[in-house]
PDB file of N, CA, C and O in Angstrom:
ATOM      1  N   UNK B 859       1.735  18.739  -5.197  1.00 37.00           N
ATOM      2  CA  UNK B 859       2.375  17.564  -4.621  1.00 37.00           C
ATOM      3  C   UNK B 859       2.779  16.603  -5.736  1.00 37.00           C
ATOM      4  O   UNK B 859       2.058  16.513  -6.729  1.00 37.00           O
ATOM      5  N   UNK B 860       4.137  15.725  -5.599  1.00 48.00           N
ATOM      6  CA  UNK B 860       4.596  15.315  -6.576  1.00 48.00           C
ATOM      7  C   UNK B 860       3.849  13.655  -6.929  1.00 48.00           C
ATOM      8  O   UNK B 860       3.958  13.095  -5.838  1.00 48.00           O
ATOM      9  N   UNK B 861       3.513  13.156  -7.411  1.00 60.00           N
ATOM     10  CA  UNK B 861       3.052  11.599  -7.808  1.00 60.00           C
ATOM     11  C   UNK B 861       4.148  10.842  -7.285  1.00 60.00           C
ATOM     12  O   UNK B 861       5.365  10.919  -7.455  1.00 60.00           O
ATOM     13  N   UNK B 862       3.168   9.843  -6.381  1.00 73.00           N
ATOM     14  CA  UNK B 862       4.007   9.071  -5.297  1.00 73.00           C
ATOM     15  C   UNK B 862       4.006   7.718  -6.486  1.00 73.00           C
ATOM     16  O   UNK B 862       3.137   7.330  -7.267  1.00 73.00           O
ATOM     17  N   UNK B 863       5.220   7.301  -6.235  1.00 85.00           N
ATOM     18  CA  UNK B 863       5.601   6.114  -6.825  1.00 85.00           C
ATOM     19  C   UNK B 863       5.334   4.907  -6.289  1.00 85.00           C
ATOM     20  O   UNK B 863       5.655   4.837  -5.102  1.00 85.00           O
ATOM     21  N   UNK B 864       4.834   3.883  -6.773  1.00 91.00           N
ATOM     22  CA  UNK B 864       4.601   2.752  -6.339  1.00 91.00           C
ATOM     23  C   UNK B 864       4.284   1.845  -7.548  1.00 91.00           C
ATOM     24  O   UNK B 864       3.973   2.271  -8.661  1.00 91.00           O
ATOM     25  N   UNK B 865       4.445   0.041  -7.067  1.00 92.00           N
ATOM     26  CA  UNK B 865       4.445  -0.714  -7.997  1.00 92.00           C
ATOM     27  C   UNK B 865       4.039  -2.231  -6.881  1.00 92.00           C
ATOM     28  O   UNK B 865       4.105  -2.504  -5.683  1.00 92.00           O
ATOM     29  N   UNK B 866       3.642  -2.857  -8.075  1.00 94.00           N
ATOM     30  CA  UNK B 866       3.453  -4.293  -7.716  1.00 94.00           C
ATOM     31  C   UNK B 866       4.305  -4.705  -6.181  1.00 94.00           C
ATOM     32  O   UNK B 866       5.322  -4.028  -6.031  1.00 94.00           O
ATOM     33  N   UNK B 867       4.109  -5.392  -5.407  1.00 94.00           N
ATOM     34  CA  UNK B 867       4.925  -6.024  -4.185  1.00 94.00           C
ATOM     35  C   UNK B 867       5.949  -4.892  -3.648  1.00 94.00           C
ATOM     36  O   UNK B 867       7.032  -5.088  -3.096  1.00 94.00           O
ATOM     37  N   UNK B 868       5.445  -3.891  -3.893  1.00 94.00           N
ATOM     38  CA  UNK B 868       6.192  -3.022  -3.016  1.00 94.00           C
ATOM     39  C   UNK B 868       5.473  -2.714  -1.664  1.00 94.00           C
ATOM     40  O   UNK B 868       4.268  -2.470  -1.592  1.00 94.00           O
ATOM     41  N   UNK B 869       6.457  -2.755  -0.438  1.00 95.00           N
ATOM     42  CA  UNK B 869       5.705  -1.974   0.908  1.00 95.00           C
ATOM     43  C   UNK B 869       5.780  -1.141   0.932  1.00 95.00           C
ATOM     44  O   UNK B 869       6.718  -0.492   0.467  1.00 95.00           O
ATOM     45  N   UNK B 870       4.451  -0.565   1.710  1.00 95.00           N
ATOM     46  CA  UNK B 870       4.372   0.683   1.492  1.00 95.00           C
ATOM     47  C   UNK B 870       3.427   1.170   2.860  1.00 95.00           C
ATOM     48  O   UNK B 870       2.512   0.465   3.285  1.00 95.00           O
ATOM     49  N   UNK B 871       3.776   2.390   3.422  1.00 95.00           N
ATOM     50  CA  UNK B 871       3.234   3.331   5.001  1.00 95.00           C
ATOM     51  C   UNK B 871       2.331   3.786   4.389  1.00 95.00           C
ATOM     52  O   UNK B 871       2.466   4.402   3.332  1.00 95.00           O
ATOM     53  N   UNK B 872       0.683   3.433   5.261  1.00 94.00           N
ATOM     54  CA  UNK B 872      -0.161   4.084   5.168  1.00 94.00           C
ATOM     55  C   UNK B 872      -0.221   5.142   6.356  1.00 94.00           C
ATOM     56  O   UNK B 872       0.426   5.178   7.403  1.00 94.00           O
ATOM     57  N   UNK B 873      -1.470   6.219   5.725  1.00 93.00           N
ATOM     58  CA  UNK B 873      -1.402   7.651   6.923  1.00 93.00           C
ATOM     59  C   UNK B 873      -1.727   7.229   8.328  1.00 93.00           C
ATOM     60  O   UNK B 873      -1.228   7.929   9.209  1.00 93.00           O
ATOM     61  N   UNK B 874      -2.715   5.883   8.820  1.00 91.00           N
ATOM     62  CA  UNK B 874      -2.974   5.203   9.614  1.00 91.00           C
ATOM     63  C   UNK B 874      -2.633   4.057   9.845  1.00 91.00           C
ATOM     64  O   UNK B 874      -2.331   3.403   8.847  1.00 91.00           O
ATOM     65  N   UNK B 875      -2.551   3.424  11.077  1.00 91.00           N
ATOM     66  CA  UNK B 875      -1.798   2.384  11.232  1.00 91.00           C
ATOM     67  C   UNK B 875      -3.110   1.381  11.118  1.00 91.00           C
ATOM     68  O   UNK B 875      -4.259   1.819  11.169  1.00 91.00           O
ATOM     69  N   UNK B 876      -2.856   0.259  10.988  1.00 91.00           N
ATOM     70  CA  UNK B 876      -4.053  -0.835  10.678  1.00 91.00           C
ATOM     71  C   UNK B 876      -4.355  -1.720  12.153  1.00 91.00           C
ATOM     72  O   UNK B 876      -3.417  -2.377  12.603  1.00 91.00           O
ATOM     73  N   UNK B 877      -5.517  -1.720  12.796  1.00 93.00           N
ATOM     74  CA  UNK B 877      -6.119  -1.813  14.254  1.00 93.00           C
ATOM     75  C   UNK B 877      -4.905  -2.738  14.886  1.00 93.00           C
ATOM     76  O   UNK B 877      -4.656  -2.606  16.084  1.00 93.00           O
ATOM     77  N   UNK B 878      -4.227  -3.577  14.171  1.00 93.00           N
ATOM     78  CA  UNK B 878      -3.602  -4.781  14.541  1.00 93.00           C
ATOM     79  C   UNK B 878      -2.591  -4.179  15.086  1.00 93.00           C
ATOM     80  O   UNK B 878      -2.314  -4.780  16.124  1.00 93.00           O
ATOM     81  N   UNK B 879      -1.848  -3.234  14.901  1.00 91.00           N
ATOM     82  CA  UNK B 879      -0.832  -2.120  14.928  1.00 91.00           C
ATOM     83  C   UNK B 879       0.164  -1.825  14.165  1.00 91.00           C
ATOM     84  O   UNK B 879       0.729  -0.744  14.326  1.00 91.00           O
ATOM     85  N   UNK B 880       0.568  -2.679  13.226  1.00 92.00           N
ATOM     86  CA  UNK B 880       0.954  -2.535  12.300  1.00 92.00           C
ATOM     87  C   UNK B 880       0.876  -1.849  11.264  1.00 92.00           C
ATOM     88  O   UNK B 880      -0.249  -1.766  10.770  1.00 92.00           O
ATOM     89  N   UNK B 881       2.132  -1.051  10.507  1.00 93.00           N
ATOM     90  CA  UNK B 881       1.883   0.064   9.574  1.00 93.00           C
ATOM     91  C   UNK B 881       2.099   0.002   7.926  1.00 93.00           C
ATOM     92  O   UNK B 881       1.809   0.814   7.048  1.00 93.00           O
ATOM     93  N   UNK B 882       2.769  -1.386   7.877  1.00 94.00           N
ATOM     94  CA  UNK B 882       3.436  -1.367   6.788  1.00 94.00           C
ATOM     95  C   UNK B 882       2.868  -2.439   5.996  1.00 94.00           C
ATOM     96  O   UNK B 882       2.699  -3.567   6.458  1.00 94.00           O
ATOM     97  N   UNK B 883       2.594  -2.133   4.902  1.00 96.00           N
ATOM     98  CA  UNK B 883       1.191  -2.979   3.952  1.00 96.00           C
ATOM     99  C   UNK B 883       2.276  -3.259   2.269  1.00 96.00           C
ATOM    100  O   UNK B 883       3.136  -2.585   1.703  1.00 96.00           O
ATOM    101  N   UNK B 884       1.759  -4.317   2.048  1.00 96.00           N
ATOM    102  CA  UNK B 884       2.448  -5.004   0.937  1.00 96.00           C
ATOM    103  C   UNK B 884       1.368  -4.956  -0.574  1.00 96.00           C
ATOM    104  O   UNK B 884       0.312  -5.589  -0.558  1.00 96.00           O
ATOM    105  N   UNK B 885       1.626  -4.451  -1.346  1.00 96.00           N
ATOM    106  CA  UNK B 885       0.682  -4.398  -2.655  1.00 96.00           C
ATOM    107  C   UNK B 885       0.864  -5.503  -3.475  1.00 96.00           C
ATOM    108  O   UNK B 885       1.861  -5.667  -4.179  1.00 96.00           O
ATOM    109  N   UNK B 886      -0.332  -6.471  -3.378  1.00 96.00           N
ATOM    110  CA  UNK B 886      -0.621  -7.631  -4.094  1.00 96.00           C
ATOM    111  C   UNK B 886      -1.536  -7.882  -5.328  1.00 96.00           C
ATOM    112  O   UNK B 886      -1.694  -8.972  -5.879  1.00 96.00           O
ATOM    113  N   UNK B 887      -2.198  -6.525  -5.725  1.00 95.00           N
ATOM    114  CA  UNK B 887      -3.029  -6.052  -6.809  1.00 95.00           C
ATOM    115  C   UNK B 887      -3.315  -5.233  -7.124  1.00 95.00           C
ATOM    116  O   UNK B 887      -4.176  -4.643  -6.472  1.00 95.00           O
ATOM    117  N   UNK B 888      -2.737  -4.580  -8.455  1.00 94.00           N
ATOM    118  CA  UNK B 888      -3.071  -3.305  -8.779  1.00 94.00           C
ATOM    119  C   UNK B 888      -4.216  -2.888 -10.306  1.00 94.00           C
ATOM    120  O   UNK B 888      -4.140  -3.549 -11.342  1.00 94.00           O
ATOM    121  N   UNK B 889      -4.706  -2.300 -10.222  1.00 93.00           N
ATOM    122  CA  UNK B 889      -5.888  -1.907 -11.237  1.00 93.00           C
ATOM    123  C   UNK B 889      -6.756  -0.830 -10.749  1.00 93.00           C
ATOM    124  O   UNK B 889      -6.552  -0.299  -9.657  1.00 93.00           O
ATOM    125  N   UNK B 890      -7.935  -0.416 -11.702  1.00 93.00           N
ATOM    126  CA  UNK B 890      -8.509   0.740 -11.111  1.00 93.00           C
ATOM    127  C   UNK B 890      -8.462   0.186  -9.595  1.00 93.00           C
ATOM    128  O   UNK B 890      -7.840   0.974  -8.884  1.00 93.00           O
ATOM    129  N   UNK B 891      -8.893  -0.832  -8.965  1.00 96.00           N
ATOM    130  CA  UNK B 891      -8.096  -0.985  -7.296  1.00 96.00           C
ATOM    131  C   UNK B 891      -7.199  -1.508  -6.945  1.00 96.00           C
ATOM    132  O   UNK B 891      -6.759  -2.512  -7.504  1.00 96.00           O
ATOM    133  N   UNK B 892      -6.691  -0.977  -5.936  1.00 96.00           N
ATOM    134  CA  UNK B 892      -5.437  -1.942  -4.624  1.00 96.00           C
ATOM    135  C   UNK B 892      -5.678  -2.622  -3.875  1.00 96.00           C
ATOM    136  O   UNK B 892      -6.493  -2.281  -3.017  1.00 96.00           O
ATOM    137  N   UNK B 893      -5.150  -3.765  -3.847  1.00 97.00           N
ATOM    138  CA  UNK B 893      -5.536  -4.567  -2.860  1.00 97.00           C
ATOM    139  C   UNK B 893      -4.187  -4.463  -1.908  1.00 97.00           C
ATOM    140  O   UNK B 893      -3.218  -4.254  -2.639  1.00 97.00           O
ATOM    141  N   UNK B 894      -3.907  -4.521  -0.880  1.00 96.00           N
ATOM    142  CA  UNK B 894      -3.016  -4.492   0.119  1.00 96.00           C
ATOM    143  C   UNK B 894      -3.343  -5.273   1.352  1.00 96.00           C
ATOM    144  O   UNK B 894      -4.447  -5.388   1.884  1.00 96.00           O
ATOM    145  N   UNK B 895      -2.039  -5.864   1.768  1.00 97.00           N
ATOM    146  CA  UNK B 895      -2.114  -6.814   2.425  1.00 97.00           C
ATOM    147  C   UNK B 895      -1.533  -6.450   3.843  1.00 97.00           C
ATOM    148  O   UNK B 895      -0.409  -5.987   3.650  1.00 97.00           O
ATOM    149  N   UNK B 896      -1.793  -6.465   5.027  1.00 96.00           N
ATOM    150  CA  UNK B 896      -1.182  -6.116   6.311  1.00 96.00           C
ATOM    151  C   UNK B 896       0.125  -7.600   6.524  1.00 96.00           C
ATOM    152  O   UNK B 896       0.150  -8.831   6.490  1.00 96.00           O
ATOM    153  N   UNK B 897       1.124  -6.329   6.762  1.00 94.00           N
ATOM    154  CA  UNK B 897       2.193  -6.793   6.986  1.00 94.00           C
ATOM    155  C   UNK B 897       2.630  -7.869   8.076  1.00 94.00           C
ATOM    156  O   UNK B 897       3.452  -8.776   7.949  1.00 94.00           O
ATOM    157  N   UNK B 898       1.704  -7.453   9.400  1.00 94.00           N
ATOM    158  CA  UNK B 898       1.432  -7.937  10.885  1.00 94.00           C
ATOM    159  C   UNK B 898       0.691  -9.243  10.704  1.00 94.00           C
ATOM    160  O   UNK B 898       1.220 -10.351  10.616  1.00 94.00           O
ATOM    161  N   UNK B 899      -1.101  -8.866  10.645  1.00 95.00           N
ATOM    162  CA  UNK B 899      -1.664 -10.123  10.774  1.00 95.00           C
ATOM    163  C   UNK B 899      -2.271 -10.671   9.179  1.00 95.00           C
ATOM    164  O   UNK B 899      -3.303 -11.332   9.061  1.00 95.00           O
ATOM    165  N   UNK B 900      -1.624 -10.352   8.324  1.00 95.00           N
ATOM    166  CA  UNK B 900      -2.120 -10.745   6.736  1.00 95.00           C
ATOM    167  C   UNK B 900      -3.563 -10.517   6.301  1.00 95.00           C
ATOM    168  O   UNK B 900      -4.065 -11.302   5.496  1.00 95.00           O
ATOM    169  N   UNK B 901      -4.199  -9.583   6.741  1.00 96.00           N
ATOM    170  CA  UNK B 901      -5.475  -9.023   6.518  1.00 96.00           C
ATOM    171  C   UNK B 901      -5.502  -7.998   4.969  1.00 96.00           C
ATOM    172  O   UNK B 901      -4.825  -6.999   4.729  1.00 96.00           O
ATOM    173  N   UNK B 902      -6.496  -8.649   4.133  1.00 96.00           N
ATOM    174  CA  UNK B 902      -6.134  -7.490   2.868  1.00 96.00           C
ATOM    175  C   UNK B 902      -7.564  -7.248   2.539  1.00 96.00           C
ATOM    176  O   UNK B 902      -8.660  -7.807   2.583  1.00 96.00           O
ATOM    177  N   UNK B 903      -6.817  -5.774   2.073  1.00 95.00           N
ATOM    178  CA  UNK B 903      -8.045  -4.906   2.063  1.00 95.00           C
ATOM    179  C   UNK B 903      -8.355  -4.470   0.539  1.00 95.00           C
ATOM    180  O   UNK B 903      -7.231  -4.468   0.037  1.00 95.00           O
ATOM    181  N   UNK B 904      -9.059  -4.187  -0.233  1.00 96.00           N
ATOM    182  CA  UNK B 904      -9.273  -3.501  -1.596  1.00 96.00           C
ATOM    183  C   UNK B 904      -9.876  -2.257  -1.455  1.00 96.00           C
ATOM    184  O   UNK B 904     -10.988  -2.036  -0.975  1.00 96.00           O
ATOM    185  N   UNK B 905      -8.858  -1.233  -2.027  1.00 96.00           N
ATOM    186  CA  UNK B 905      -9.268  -0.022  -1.813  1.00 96.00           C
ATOM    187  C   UNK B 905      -8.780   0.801  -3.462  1.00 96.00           C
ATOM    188  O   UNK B 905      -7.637   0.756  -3.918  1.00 96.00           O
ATOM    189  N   UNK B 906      -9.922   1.480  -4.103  1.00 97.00           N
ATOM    190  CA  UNK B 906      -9.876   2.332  -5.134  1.00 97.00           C
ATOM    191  C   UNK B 906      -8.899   3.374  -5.488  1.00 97.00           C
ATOM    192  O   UNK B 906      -8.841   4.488  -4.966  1.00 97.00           O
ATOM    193  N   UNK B 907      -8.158   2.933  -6.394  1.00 94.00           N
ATOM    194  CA  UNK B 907      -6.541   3.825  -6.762  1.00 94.00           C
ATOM    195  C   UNK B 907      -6.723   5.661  -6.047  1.00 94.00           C
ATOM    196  O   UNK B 907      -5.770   6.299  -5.600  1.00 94.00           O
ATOM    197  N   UNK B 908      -7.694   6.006  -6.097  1.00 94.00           N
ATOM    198  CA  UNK B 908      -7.653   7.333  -5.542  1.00 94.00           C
ATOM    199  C   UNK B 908      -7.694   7.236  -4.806  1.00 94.00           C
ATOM    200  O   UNK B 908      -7.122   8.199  -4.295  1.00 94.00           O
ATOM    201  N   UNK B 909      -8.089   6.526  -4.001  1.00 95.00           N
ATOM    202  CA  UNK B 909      -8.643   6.981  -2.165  1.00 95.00           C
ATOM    203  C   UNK B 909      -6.767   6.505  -1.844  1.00 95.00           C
ATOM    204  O   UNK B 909      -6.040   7.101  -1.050  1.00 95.00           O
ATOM    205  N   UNK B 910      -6.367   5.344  -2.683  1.00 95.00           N
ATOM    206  CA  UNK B 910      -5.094   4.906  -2.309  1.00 95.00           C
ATOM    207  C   UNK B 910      -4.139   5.839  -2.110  1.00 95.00           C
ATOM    208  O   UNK B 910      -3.531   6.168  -1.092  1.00 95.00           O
ATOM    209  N   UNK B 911      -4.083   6.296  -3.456  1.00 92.00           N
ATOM    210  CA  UNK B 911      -3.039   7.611  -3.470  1.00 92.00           C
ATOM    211  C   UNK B 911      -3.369   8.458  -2.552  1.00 92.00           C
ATOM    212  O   UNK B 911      -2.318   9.003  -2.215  1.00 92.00           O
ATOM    213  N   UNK B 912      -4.147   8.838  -2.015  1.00 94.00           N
ATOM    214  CA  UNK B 912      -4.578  10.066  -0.881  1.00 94.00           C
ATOM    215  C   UNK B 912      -3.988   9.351   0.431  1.00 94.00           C
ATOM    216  O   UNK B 912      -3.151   9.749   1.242  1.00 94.00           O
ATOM    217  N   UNK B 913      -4.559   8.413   0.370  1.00 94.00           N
ATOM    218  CA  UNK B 913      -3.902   7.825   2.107  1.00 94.00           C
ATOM    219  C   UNK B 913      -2.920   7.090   2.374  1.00 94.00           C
ATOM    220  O   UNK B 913      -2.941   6.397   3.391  1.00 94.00           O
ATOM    221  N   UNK B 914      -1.555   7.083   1.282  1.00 94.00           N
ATOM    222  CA  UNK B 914      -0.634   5.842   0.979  1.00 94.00           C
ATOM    223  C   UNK B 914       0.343   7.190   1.658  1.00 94.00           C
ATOM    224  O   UNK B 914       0.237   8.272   1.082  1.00 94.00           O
ATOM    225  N   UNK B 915       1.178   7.100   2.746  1.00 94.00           N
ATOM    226  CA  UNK B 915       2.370   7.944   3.219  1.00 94.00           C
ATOM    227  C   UNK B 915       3.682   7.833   2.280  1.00 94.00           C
ATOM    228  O   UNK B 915       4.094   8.707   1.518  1.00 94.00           O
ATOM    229  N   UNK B 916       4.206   6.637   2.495  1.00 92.00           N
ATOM    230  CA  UNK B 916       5.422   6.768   1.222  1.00 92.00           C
ATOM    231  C   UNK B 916       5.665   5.399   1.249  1.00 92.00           C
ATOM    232  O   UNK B 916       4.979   4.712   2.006  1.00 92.00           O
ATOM    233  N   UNK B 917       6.990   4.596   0.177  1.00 92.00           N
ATOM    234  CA  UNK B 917       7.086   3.905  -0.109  1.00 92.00           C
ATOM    235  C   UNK B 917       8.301   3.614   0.732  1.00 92.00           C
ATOM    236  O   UNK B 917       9.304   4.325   0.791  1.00 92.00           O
ATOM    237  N   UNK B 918       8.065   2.336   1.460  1.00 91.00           N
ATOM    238  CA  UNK B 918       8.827   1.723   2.450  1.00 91.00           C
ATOM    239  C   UNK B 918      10.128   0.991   1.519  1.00 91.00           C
ATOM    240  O   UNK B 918      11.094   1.722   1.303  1.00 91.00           O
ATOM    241  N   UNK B 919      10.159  -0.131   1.084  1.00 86.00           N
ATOM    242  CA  UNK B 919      10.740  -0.633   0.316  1.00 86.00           C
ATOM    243  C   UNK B 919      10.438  -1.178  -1.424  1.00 86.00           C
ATOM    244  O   UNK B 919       9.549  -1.943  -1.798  1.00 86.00           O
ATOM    245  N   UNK B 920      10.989  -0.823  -1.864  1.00 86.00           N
ATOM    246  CA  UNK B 920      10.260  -1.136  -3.056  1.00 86.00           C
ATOM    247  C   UNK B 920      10.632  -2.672  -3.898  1.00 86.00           C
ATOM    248  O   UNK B 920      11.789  -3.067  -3.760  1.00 86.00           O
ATOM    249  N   UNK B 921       9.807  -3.414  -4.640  1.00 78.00           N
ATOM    250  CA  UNK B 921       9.767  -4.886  -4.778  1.00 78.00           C
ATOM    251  C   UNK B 921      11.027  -5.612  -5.361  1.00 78.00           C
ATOM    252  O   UNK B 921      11.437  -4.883  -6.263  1.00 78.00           O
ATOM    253  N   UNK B 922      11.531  -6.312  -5.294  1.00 76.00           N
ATOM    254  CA  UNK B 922      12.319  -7.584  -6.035  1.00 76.00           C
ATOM    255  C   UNK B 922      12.916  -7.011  -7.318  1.00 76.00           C
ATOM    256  O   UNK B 922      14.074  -6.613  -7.448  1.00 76.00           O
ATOM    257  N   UNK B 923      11.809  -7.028  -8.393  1.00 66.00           N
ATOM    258  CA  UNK B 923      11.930  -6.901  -9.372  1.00 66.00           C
ATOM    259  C   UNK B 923      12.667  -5.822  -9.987  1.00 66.00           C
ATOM    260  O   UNK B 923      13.282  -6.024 -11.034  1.00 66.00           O
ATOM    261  N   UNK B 924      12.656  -4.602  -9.375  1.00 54.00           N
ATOM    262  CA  UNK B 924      13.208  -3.436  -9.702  1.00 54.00           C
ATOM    263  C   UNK B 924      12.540  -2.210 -10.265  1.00 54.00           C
ATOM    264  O   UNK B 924      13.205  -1.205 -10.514  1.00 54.00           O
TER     265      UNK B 924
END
């Protein structure tokens, strides 16, 4: 499987939707963890770059910056 791309303030589909129902999560910190932020009710979560990459579906839009 190919290395999913992602970066700072990009949204991005996780494999599950987040209880609120909402699917689409915004990356507000990156390092050995992610922090991601729910798109719906602004709930953020910190989760460890691997577990990320395993459960991150694809990249919705990607950030501002380029």
């Amino acid at each position: 499987m190919a290395d999913k791309e992602y970066n700072l303030n990009d949204i991005v589909q996780m494999k599950k939707p987040h209880p609120c129902g909402e699917n689409r999560w915004k990356i507000i910190r990156m390092g050995a963890d992610i922090r991601i932020k729910c798109e719906g009710c602004g709930h953020s979560v910190m989760i460890p770059r691997k577990k990320f990459e395993t459960k991150m579906k694809k990249r919705l839009e990607p950030s501002e910056q380029g």
